[in-house]
Tab-separated table of C-alpha atoms in Angstrom:
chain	number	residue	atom	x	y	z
K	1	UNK	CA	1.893	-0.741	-9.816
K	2	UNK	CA	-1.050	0.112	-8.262
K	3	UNK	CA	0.261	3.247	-6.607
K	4	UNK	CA	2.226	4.483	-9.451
K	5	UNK	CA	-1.002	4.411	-11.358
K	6	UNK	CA	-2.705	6.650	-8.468
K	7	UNK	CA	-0.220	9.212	-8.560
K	8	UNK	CA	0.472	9.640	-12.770
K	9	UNK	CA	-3.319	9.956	-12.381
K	10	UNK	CA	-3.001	12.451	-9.808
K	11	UNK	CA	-0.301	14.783	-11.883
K	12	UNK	CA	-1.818	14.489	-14.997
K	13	UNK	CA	-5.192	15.665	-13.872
K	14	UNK	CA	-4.014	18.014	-11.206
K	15	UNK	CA	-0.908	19.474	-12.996
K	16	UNK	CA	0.860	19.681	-9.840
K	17	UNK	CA	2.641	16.949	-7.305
K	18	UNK	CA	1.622	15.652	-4.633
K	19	UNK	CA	1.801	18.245	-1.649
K	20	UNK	CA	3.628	17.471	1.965
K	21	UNK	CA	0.201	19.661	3.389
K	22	UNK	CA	-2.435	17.947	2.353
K	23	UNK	CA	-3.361	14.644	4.133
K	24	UNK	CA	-4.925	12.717	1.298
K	25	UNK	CA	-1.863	13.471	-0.950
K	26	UNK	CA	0.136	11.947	2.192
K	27	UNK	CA	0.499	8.981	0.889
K	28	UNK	CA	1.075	9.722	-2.107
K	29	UNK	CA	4.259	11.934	-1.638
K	30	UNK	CA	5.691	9.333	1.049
K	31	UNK	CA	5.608	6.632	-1.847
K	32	UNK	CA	7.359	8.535	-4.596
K	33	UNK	CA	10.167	9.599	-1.697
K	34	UNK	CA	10.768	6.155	-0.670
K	35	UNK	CA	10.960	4.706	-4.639
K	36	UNK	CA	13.604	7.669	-5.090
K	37	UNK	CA	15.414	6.602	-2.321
K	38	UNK	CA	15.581	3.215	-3.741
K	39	UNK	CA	16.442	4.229	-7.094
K	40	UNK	CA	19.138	6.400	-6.086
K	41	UNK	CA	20.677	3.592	-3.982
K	42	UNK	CA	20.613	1.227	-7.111
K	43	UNK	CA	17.989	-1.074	-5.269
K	44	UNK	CA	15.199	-0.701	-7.575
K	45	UNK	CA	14.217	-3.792	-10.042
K	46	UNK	CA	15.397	-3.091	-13.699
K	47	UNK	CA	12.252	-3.271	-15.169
K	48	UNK	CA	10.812	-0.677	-12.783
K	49	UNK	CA	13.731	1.652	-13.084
K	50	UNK	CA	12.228	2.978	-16.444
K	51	UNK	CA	8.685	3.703	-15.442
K	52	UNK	CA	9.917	5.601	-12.345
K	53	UNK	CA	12.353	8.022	-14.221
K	54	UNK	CA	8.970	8.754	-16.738
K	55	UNK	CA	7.222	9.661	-13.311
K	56	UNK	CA	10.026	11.586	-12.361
K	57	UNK	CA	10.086	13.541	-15.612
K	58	UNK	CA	6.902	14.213	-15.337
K	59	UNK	CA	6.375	15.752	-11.613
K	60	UNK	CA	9.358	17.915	-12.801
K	61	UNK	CA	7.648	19.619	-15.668
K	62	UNK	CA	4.399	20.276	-12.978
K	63	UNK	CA	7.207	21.693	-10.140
K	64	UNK	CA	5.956	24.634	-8.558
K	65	UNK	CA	6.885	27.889	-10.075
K	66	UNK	CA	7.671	31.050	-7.927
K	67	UNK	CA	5.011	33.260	-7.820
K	68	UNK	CA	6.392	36.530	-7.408
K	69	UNK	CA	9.479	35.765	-10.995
């Protein structure tokens, strides 16, 4: 719980996701992998299943958008 606090914190204030360049954001990025993985394998605990697909819906509204469109 504690990490999925850290990193709704981290999109809502930052607007963005986590990046795979950054070192602090690391961590971050490594955790919401691994919790897809599990949810996509049907492994995940019912109760958390909801709370992750929020998260999810949220880092897709802050996705990167091209530039150069």
């Amino acid at each position: 719980m504690k990490q999925y606090e850290e990193v709704t914190q981290f999109v809502e204030t930052n607007k963005r996701n986590p990046s795979k360049y950054r070192i602090e954001e690391h961590d971050m990025l490594n955790w919401v992998k691994a919790n897809r993985k599990i949810l996509n394998a049907r492994k995940m605990k019912p109760e958390r299943v909801e709370k992750f697909k929020e998260l999810l819906e949220m880092m897709e509204e802050c996705k990167r958008v091209n530039q150069y469109k």
